[in-house]
């Protein structure tokens, strides 16, 4: 079990983009289960008009993807540290494939992200999994490919072609 | 033009076109673009991360596991076919 | 420029440069939409403190908003799947992100294949699956 304070030590993300509240199951290098509670008080809902229809309260799908991605990032970091892997390196989201949205997520729902290691290589790791809401599958994630790159590559001053995508999606 | 490489040990030969379809899906290109000897990187403008992903998906689909060194050498459909055939026979 | 009253994590408003024409579905009917990614975008505060970089999923979100702004036909469409996303280059505060995309008819909806780029080059390649909403 990792609480919010522990998560902040593992992930660089901060408000409003820290989208994991708790890790409830962890087998380093193998699988992880993490939670995120959805509330209508999140900053994204601030701009919704007073007459917004109920379905407009559906949590932004790309943030569901981001939240699951951060759960995968946690497994990657925990996996790397556990096996003495590269911790001075930065994790970059390389690609995502086959992400299906099965049902809308509403304020009051609790996301249960399940992440499993698909394949690990020296500088690349691939995950798969799904997100449950109330035991029902809300999102399925066929593959997320994350690359470990030396940390210094990410300074904005670094030449653009070298600076790869953002660390952890 | 599709050639099915018969397998000495009599195991069902790995169909090249089935493999071509899977690889084309992952690379999001038409199967006709994935010629037997087309180099993933040079000819199909695939980056190294994507080439890796192709091979890893094939590993899962055919239930085999390559050593990382083997996996990184495969950059064409024919090489994937040869490595898979070898691994399937060794199983 | 209509205000953005959605709960999207990206506040920038899509500026449609070219809309896919009515008879989309043939290849090459591409649309083009531009987003000014201002330093004030809320995501930058937490992604990451003193090293703002636009999250990959927000580039996907821009492709999604661009799709909604240029959807062919008149029926409402809803995002069914992020079929694939390839993150190639970073987007920084102040960049202008241009999304060029093709629409293709797919069973039950559309496939939207987009390339998002800044002045420095390609940032991401995104393929989205939409289903046409059957209005009751």
CSV table of C-alpha atoms in Angstrom, one decimal:
chain,number,residue,atom,x,y,z
A,1,UNK,CA,0.0,0.0,0.0
A,2,UNK,CA,1.4,3.4,-0.9
A,3,UNK,CA,-0.4,6.6,0.3
A,4,UNK,CA,-0.5,10.0,-1.4
A,5,UNK,CA,2.7,11.1,0.3
A,6,UNK,CA,4.5,8.0,-1.0
A,7,UNK,CA,3.1,8.6,-4.5
A,8,UNK,CA,4.5,12.1,-4.5
A,9,UNK,CA,7.9,10.7,-3.7
A,10,UNK,CA,7.6,8.4,-6.7
A,11,UNK,CA,6.0,10.6,-9.4
A,12,UNK,CA,7.0,14.2,-10.4
A,13,UNK,CA,3.4,15.1,-11.2
A,14,UNK,CA,1.7,17.7,-9.0
A,15,UNK,CA,-1.8,19.5,-8.7
A,16,UNK,CA,-3.8,19.5,-10.9
A,17,UNK,CA,-2.1,16.6,-12.8
A,18,UNK,CA,-1.4,14.2,-9.9
A,19,UNK,CA,-4.1,11.7,-10.9
A,20,UNK,CA,-3.5,8.7,-8.5
A,21,UNK,CA,-4.6,8.7,-4.9
A,22,UNK,CA,-3.4,5.4,-3.5
A,23,UNK,CA,-1.7,2.2,-4.5
A,24,UNK,CA,-3.5,-0.8,-2.9
A,25,UNK,CA,-1.7,-3.7,-4.5
A,26,UNK,CA,1.9,-3.9,-5.8
A,27,UNK,CA,4.1,-6.8,-7.0
A,28,UNK,CA,7.2,-4.9,-8.2
A,29,UNK,CA,8.0,-5.6,-11.8
A,30,UNK,CA,4.8,-7.6,-12.2
A,31,UNK,CA,1.5,-5.8,-11.4
A,32,UNK,CA,-0.2,-3.0,-9.5
A,33,UNK,CA,-3.6,-1.8,-8.5
A,34,UNK,CA,-4.1,1.9,-7.8
A,35,UNK,CA,-7.1,4.1,-7.0
A,36,UNK,CA,-8.3,7.5,-8.0
A,37,UNK,CA,-11.5,9.1,-6.7
A,38,UNK,CA,-13.4,11.4,-9.2
A,39,UNK,CA,-15.0,14.5,-7.7
A,40,UNK,CA,-17.0,17.3,-9.3
A,41,UNK,CA,-14.6,19.6,-7.5
A,42,UNK,CA,-11.7,18.8,-9.8
A,43,UNK,CA,-10.4,21.9,-11.6
A,44,UNK,CA,-11.7,20.7,-15.0
A,45,UNK,CA,-15.3,21.1,-13.9
A,46,UNK,CA,-14.8,24.8,-13.1
A,47,UNK,CA,-15.6,25.9,-16.6
A,48,UNK,CA,-18.8,23.9,-17.0
A,49,UNK,CA,-21.8,26.1,-17.6
A,50,UNK,CA,-24.6,26.1,-14.9
A,51,UNK,CA,-26.9,24.5,-17.5
A,52,UNK,CA,-24.5,21.8,-18.4
A,53,UNK,CA,-26.3,18.5,-19.1
A,54,UNK,CA,-25.5,15.4,-16.9
A,55,UNK,CA,-23.4,13.7,-19.6
A,56,UNK,CA,-21.1,16.8,-19.8
A,57,UNK,CA,-20.0,15.8,-16.3
A,58,UNK,CA,-18.4,12.7,-17.7
A,59,UNK,CA,-14.7,12.7,-16.6
A,60,UNK,CA,-12.5,13.8,-19.6
A,61,UNK,CA,-11.5,10.5,-21.3
A,62,UNK,CA,-7.9,11.7,-22.0
A,63,UNK,CA,-7.5,12.2,-18.2
A,64,UNK,CA,-8.7,8.6,-17.7
A,65,UNK,CA,-5.9,7.7,-20.0
A,66,UNK,CA,-3.5,9.9,-18.1
A,67,UNK,CA,-4.5,8.5,-14.7
A,68,UNK,CA,-4.1,4.9,-15.9
A,69,UNK,CA,-0.7,6.0,-17.4
A,70,UNK,CA,0.4,7.3,-14.0
A,71,UNK,CA,-0.5,4.0,-12.4
A,72,UNK,CA,1.7,2.3,-15.1
A,73,UNK,CA,4.4,4.9,-14.3
A,74,UNK,CA,4.3,3.8,-10.7
A,75,UNK,CA,4.7,0.2,-11.6
A,76,UNK,CA,7.6,1.1,-13.9
A,77,UNK,CA,9.3,3.1,-11.1
A,78,UNK,CA,8.7,0.5,-8.4
A,79,UNK,CA,9.8,-2.2,-10.8
A,80,UNK,CA,13.0,-0.3,-11.8
A,81,UNK,CA,14.0,0.4,-8.2
A,82,UNK,CA,13.2,-3.1,-7.0
A,83,UNK,CA,15.5,-4.6,-9.6
A,84,UNK,CA,18.2,-2.0,-9.1
A,85,UNK,CA,17.2,-0.5,-12.4
A,86,UNK,CA,17.9,2.9,-13.8
A,87,UNK,CA,16.5,5.5,-11.3
A,88,UNK,CA,18.5,8.5,-12.5
A,89,UNK,CA,16.8,8.0,-15.8
A,90,UNK,CA,13.6,9.7,-16.9
A,91,UNK,CA,10.5,7.7,-18.1
A,92,UNK,CA,9.0,8.9,-21.3
A,93,UNK,CA,5.6,7.7,-22.7
A,94,UNK,CA,6.6,6.4,-26.1
A,95,UNK,CA,3.2,5.1,-27.3
A,96,UNK,CA,-0.2,3.8,-26.4
A,97,UNK,CA,-2.4,1.4,-28.4
A,98,UNK,CA,-5.8,-0.1,-28.2
A,99,UNK,CA,-7.3,2.1,-25.4
A,100,UNK,CA,-11.1,1.5,-25.4
A,101,UNK,CA,-13.7,3.6,-23.5
A,102,UNK,CA,-16.5,1.3,-22.3
A,103,UNK,CA,-18.6,3.5,-20.1
A,104,UNK,CA,-18.6,7.1,-18.9
A,105,UNK,CA,-17.1,8.0,-15.5
A,106,UNK,CA,-19.0,10.3,-13.3
A,107,UNK,CA,-18.1,12.4,-10.2
A,108,UNK,CA,-18.4,10.0,-7.2
A,109,UNK,CA,-16.9,7.1,-9.1
A,110,UNK,CA,-13.6,5.6,-7.8
A,111,UNK,CA,-11.3,4.4,-10.5
A,112,UNK,CA,-9.5,1.1,-9.9
A,113,UNK,CA,-6.6,0.9,-12.2
A,114,UNK,CA,-5.1,-2.5,-12.9
A,115,UNK,CA,-1.7,-2.6,-14.5
A,116,UNK,CA,0.3,-5.6,-15.6
A,117,UNK,CA,3.8,-5.9,-17.1
A,118,UNK,CA,3.5,-7.0,-20.7
A,119,UNK,CA,7.3,-7.1,-21.4
A,120,UNK,CA,10.4,-5.5,-19.9
A,121,UNK,CA,13.6,-4.8,-21.8
A,122,UNK,CA,16.7,-2.9,-20.6
A,123,UNK,CA,15.5,0.6,-21.6
A,124,UNK,CA,11.9,0.0,-22.5
A,125,UNK,CA,8.9,-1.4,-20.6
A,126,UNK,CA,5.4,-2.3,-22.0
A,127,UNK,CA,2.3,-2.5,-19.8
A,128,UNK,CA,-1.3,-3.6,-20.3
A,129,UNK,CA,-4.4,-3.5,-18.1
A,130,UNK,CA,-7.8,-1.9,-17.5
A,131,UNK,CA,-9.7,0.4,-15.2
A,132,UNK,CA,-12.8,-0.8,-13.2
A,133,UNK,CA,-15.5,1.4,-11.7
A,134,UNK,CA,-17.7,-0.4,-9.2
A,135,UNK,CA,-16.3,-3.7,-10.6
A,136,UNK,CA,-17.3,-2.8,-14.2
A,137,UNK,CA,-14.7,-2.3,-16.9
A,138,UNK,CA,-14.7,1.4,-17.8
A,139,UNK,CA,-11.4,1.4,-19.8
A,140,UNK,CA,-9.2,-1.2,-21.4
A,141,UNK,CA,-5.5,-0.6,-22.2
A,142,UNK,CA,-4.0,-3.0,-24.7
A,143,UNK,CA,-0.4,-1.6,-24.6
A,144,UNK,CA,1.5,1.3,-23.3
A,145,UNK,CA,5.2,1.5,-24.2
A,146,UNK,CA,7.4,3.6,-21.9
A,147,UNK,CA,11.1,4.3,-22.6
A,148,UNK,CA,13.8,5.0,-20.0
A,149,UNK,CA,16.1,7.8,-21.2
A,150,UNK,CA,19.0,9.5,-19.5
A,151,UNK,CA,17.6,12.3,-17.3
A,152,UNK,CA,19.6,15.2,-18.8
A,153,UNK,CA,17.9,14.8,-22.2
A,154,UNK,CA,14.8,16.5,-20.9
A,155,UNK,CA,16.0,20.1,-20.3
A,156,UNK,CA,14.1,22.5,-22.6
A,157,UNK,CA,17.5,23.9,-23.7
A,158,UNK,CA,18.4,20.5,-25.0
A,159,UNK,CA,18.1,20.5,-28.8
A,160,UNK,CA,14.5,19.8,-29.7
A,161,UNK,CA,15.1,16.6,-31.6
A,162,UNK,CA,16.8,15.1,-28.6
A,163,UNK,CA,14.2,16.1,-26.2
A,164,UNK,CA,11.7,13.3,-26.3
A,165,UNK,CA,8.1,13.3,-25.1
A,166,UNK,CA,7.3,14.3,-21.5
A,167,UNK,CA,8.4,12.2,-18.7
A,168,UNK,CA,5.6,9.8,-17.7
A,169,UNK,CA,2.6,10.8,-19.8
B,1,UNK,CA,3.7,-13.2,-54.0
B,2,UNK,CA,3.6,-15.2,-50.8
B,3,UNK,CA,5.9,-18.0,-50.0
B,4,UNK,CA,5.1,-20.3,-47.1
B,5,UNK,CA,8.3,-21.8,-45.7
B,6,UNK,CA,7.7,-25.4,-45.1
B,7,UNK,CA,9.1,-26.6,-41.8
B,8,UNK,CA,11.2,-29.7,-41.8
B,9,UNK,CA,9.9,-30.9,-38.4
B,10,UNK,CA,6.4,-31.1,-40.0
B,11,UNK,CA,5.0,-28.5,-37.6
B,12,UNK,CA,2.4,-26.4,-39.3
B,13,UNK,CA,4.4,-23.9,-41.3
B,14,UNK,CA,4.1,-20.3,-40.0
B,15,UNK,CA,2.0,-18.6,-42.6
B,16,UNK,CA,3.9,-15.5,-43.9
B,17,UNK,CA,0.7,-13.7,-44.8
B,18,UNK,CA,-0.9,-14.2,-41.4
B,19,UNK,CA,2.3,-12.7,-40.0
B,20,UNK,CA,2.2,-9.9,-42.6
B,21,UNK,CA,-1.4,-9.0,-41.5
B,22,UNK,CA,-0.5,-8.8,-37.8
B,23,UNK,CA,2.6,-6.7,-38.4
B,24,UNK,CA,0.7,-4.4,-40.8
B,25,UNK,CA,-2.0,-3.9,-38.1
B,26,UNK,CA,0.5,-2.9,-35.4
B,27,UNK,CA,2.4,-0.6,-37.8
B,28,UNK,CA,-0.9,0.8,-39.0
B,29,UNK,CA,0.0,0.3,-42.7
B,30,UNK,CA,-1.6,-1.7,-45.5
B,31,UNK,CA,-0.4,-5.4,-45.6
B,32,UNK,CA,0.7,-4.8,-49.1
B,33,UNK,CA,3.3,-2.3,-47.8
B,34,UNK,CA,4.9,-5.0,-45.6
B,35,UNK,CA,7.0,-6.8,-48.2
B,36,UNK,CA,9.0,-9.8,-47.0
B,37,UNK,CA,12.3,-7.9,-46.9
B,38,UNK,CA,11.0,-4.4,-46.3
B,39,UNK,CA,13.1,-2.9,-43.5
B,40,UNK,CA,10.8,-1.7,-40.7
B,41,UNK,CA,13.0,1.4,-40.0
B,42,UNK,CA,14.3,2.4,-43.5
B,43,UNK,CA,11.4,1.3,-45.7
B,44,UNK,CA,8.4,1.7,-43.4
B,45,UNK,CA,9.7,4.7,-41.5
B,46,UNK,CA,9.1,3.0,-38.2
B,47,UNK,CA,10.9,4.2,-35.1
B,48,UNK,CA,12.9,1.7,-33.0
B,49,UNK,CA,10.3,1.7,-30.2
B,50,UNK,CA,7.6,0.6,-32.7
B,51,UNK,CA,9.8,-2.1,-34.2
B,52,UNK,CA,10.3,-3.4,-30.7
B,53,UNK,CA,6.6,-3.4,-30.1
B,54,UNK,CA,5.9,-5.4,-33.2
B,55,UNK,CA,8.3,-8.2,-32.1
B,56,UNK,CA,7.0,-8.2,-28.5
B,57,UNK,CA,3.4,-8.6,-29.8
B,58,UNK,CA,4.4,-11.5,-32.0
B,59,UNK,CA,6.1,-13.1,-29.0
B,60,UNK,CA,2.8,-13.0,-27.1
B,61,UNK,CA,0.7,-14.0,-30.0
B,62,UNK,CA,2.8,-17.1,-30.7
B,63,UNK,CA,3.6,-17.8,-27.1
B,64,UNK,CA,7.4,-17.6,-27.4
B,65,UNK,CA,10.0,-15.5,-25.7
B,66,UNK,CA,13.1,-14.1,-27.5
B,67,UNK,CA,16.4,-13.1,-25.9
B,68,UNK,CA,16.6,-9.3,-26.0
B,69,UNK,CA,19.6,-9.5,-28.4
B,70,UNK,CA,17.6,-11.7,-30.8
B,71,UNK,CA,14.6,-9.4,-30.5
B,72,UNK,CA,16.5,-6.2,-31.4
B,73,UNK,CA,17.9,-7.7,-34.6
B,74,UNK,CA,14.6,-8.4,-36.2
B,75,UNK,CA,13.8,-5.5,-38.6
B,76,UNK,CA,11.9,-7.2,-41.4
B,77,UNK,CA,9.0,-9.6,-41.8
B,78,UNK,CA,11.3,-12.4,-43.1
B,79,UNK,CA,13.6,-12.1,-40.1
B,80,UNK,CA,10.5,-12.2,-37.8
B,81,UNK,CA,9.3,-15.3,-39.6
B,82,UNK,CA,12.6,-17.1,-39.4
B,83,UNK,CA,13.1,-16.3,-35.7
B,84,UNK,CA,9.5,-17.4,-34.9
B,85,UNK,CA,9.8,-20.5,-36.9
B,86,UNK,CA,13.0,-21.4,-35.1
B,87,UNK,CA,11.5,-20.7,-31.7
B,88,UNK,CA,8.3,-22.6,-32.4
B,89,UNK,CA,10.4,-25.6,-33.5
B,90,UNK,CA,12.6,-25.5,-30.5
B,91,UNK,CA,9.6,-25.4,-28.1
C,1,UNK,CA,-13.7,32.9,-30.4
C,2,UNK,CA,-16.3,31.1,-28.3
C,3,UNK,CA,-15.3,30.5,-24.7
C,4,UNK,CA,-14.4,27.0,-23.8
C,5,UNK,CA,-17.2,25.9,-21.4
C,6,UNK,CA,-16.3,22.2,-21.4
C,7,UNK,CA,-14.5,20.3,-18.7
C,8,UNK,CA,-11.6,19.6,-21.0
C,9,UNK,CA,-8.2,19.7,-19.4
C,10,UNK,CA,-7.1,21.9,-22.4
C,11,UNK,CA,-8.4,25.4,-22.3
C,12,UNK,CA,-7.1,26.5,-25.7
C,13,UNK,CA,-9.9,27.0,-28.2
C,14,UNK,CA,-9.7,25.1,-31.5
C,15,UNK,CA,-9.2,27.4,-34.5
C,16,UNK,CA,-10.5,25.6,-37.6
C,17,UNK,CA,-8.2,26.3,-40.6
C,18,UNK,CA,-9.8,23.8,-42.9
C,19,UNK,CA,-12.8,21.6,-42.2
C,20,UNK,CA,-13.2,18.1,-43.8
C,21,UNK,CA,-15.7,18.6,-46.6
C,22,UNK,CA,-19.2,17.1,-46.4
C,23,UNK,CA,-18.4,14.0,-48.4
C,24,UNK,CA,-15.5,12.9,-46.1
C,25,UNK,CA,-14.8,9.2,-46.1
C,26,UNK,CA,-12.6,9.3,-49.2
C,27,UNK,CA,-9.0,9.4,-48.2
C,28,UNK,CA,-7.2,12.7,-48.4
C,29,UNK,CA,-10.1,14.7,-47.1
C,30,UNK,CA,-8.0,16.3,-44.4
C,31,UNK,CA,-8.9,18.9,-41.9
C,32,UNK,CA,-6.6,21.3,-40.1
C,33,UNK,CA,-7.1,22.9,-36.7
C,34,UNK,CA,-4.7,25.1,-34.7
C,35,UNK,CA,-4.4,25.5,-30.9
C,36,UNK,CA,-2.4,28.2,-29.1
C,37,UNK,CA,-0.9,26.4,-26.0
C,38,UNK,CA,-0.6,29.3,-23.6
C,39,UNK,CA,1.7,29.2,-20.6
C,40,UNK,CA,-1.5,29.7,-18.5
C,41,UNK,CA,-2.9,26.2,-19.5
C,42,UNK,CA,-3.8,24.7,-16.0
C,43,UNK,CA,-1.9,21.4,-16.7
C,44,UNK,CA,1.5,23.1,-16.8
C,45,UNK,CA,1.4,24.0,-13.0
C,46,UNK,CA,1.6,20.3,-12.2
C,47,UNK,CA,3.3,18.9,-15.2
C,48,UNK,CA,5.8,19.7,-14.0
C,49,UNK,CA,6.5,22.3,-11.3
C,50,UNK,CA,9.4,24.5,-12.8
C,51,UNK,CA,9.6,22.3,-15.9
C,52,UNK,CA,6.4,22.9,-17.9
C,53,UNK,CA,5.9,20.3,-20.6
C,54,UNK,CA,2.5,19.7,-22.3
C,55,UNK,CA,1.3,16.2,-21.3
C,56,UNK,CA,1.1,13.7,-24.2
C,57,UNK,CA,-2.5,13.0,-23.4
C,58,UNK,CA,-3.2,16.7,-23.8
C,59,UNK,CA,-1.9,16.5,-27.4
C,60,UNK,CA,-4.3,13.6,-27.8
C,61,UNK,CA,-7.0,15.9,-26.2
C,62,UNK,CA,-6.3,18.6,-28.9
C,63,UNK,CA,-6.7,15.9,-31.6
C,64,UNK,CA,-10.0,14.9,-30.0
C,65,UNK,CA,-11.2,18.6,-29.8
C,66,UNK,CA,-10.1,19.2,-33.4
C,67,UNK,CA,-12.1,16.1,-34.4
C,68,UNK,CA,-15.2,17.3,-32.7
C,69,UNK,CA,-14.7,20.7,-34.4
C,70,UNK,CA,-14.4,19.3,-37.9
C,71,UNK,CA,-16.6,16.1,-37.8
C,72,UNK,CA,-18.0,15.2,-41.2
C,73,UNK,CA,-21.8,14.6,-41.6
C,74,UNK,CA,-24.2,16.2,-39.2
C,75,UNK,CA,-24.8,13.4,-36.6
C,76,UNK,CA,-23.2,13.7,-33.2
C,77,UNK,CA,-20.1,11.6,-32.7
C,78,UNK,CA,-18.5,10.2,-29.5
C,79,UNK,CA,-15.0,9.0,-28.8
C,80,UNK,CA,-15.0,5.2,-28.7
C,81,UNK,CA,-11.3,4.5,-28.6
C,82,UNK,CA,-7.8,5.9,-28.6
C,83,UNK,CA,-6.6,3.4,-31.2
C,84,UNK,CA,-3.0,4.6,-31.1
C,85,UNK,CA,-0.9,7.5,-30.0
C,86,UNK,CA,2.8,7.8,-30.8
C,87,UNK,CA,4.6,10.6,-28.8
C,88,UNK,CA,7.4,12.0,-30.9
C,89,UNK,CA,8.4,15.5,-29.8
C,90,UNK,CA,7.6,17.8,-26.8
C,91,UNK,CA,5.2,20.7,-26.7
C,92,UNK,CA,6.2,23.7,-24.5
C,93,UNK,CA,4.2,26.7,-23.2
C,94,UNK,CA,3.7,29.3,-26.0
C,95,UNK,CA,3.8,26.7,-28.8
C,96,UNK,CA,1.2,26.7,-31.6
C,97,UNK,CA,0.0,23.1,-32.1
C,98,UNK,CA,-1.4,22.3,-35.6
C,99,UNK,CA,-3.5,19.2,-36.0
C,100,UNK,CA,-3.9,17.9,-39.5
C,101,UNK,CA,-6.1,14.8,-39.9
C,102,UNK,CA,-7.9,12.6,-42.3
C,103,UNK,CA,-11.4,11.2,-41.7
C,104,UNK,CA,-12.3,7.7,-42.9
C,105,UNK,CA,-15.6,6.0,-42.6
C,106,UNK,CA,-15.5,2.9,-40.3
C,107,UNK,CA,-18.3,0.6,-39.3
C,108,UNK,CA,-20.5,2.4,-36.9
C,109,UNK,CA,-18.6,5.6,-37.2
C,110,UNK,CA,-15.3,7.2,-38.2
C,111,UNK,CA,-11.6,6.7,-37.9
C,112,UNK,CA,-9.7,10.0,-37.4
C,113,UNK,CA,-6.0,9.8,-38.2
C,114,UNK,CA,-4.1,12.9,-37.1
C,115,UNK,CA,-0.6,14.3,-36.9
C,116,UNK,CA,0.0,17.1,-34.3
C,117,UNK,CA,3.0,19.3,-34.9
C,118,UNK,CA,4.6,22.5,-33.5
C,119,UNK,CA,7.0,24.8,-35.4
C,120,UNK,CA,9.8,22.4,-34.4
C,121,UNK,CA,8.1,19.4,-36.1
C,122,UNK,CA,5.9,16.5,-35.3
C,123,UNK,CA,4.8,16.1,-31.7
C,124,UNK,CA,2.5,13.1,-32.0
C,125,UNK,CA,0.6,10.8,-34.3
C,126,UNK,CA,-2.9,9.9,-33.0
C,127,UNK,CA,-5.6,7.7,-34.3
C,128,UNK,CA,-9.0,8.0,-32.7
C,129,UNK,CA,-12.1,5.8,-33.2
C,130,UNK,CA,-15.5,7.6,-33.1
C,131,UNK,CA,-19.0,6.1,-33.1
C,132,UNK,CA,-21.9,8.0,-34.5
C,133,UNK,CA,-24.4,8.7,-31.7
C,134,UNK,CA,-27.8,7.5,-32.5
C,135,UNK,CA,-30.0,10.4,-31.2
C,136,UNK,CA,-33.1,8.9,-29.6
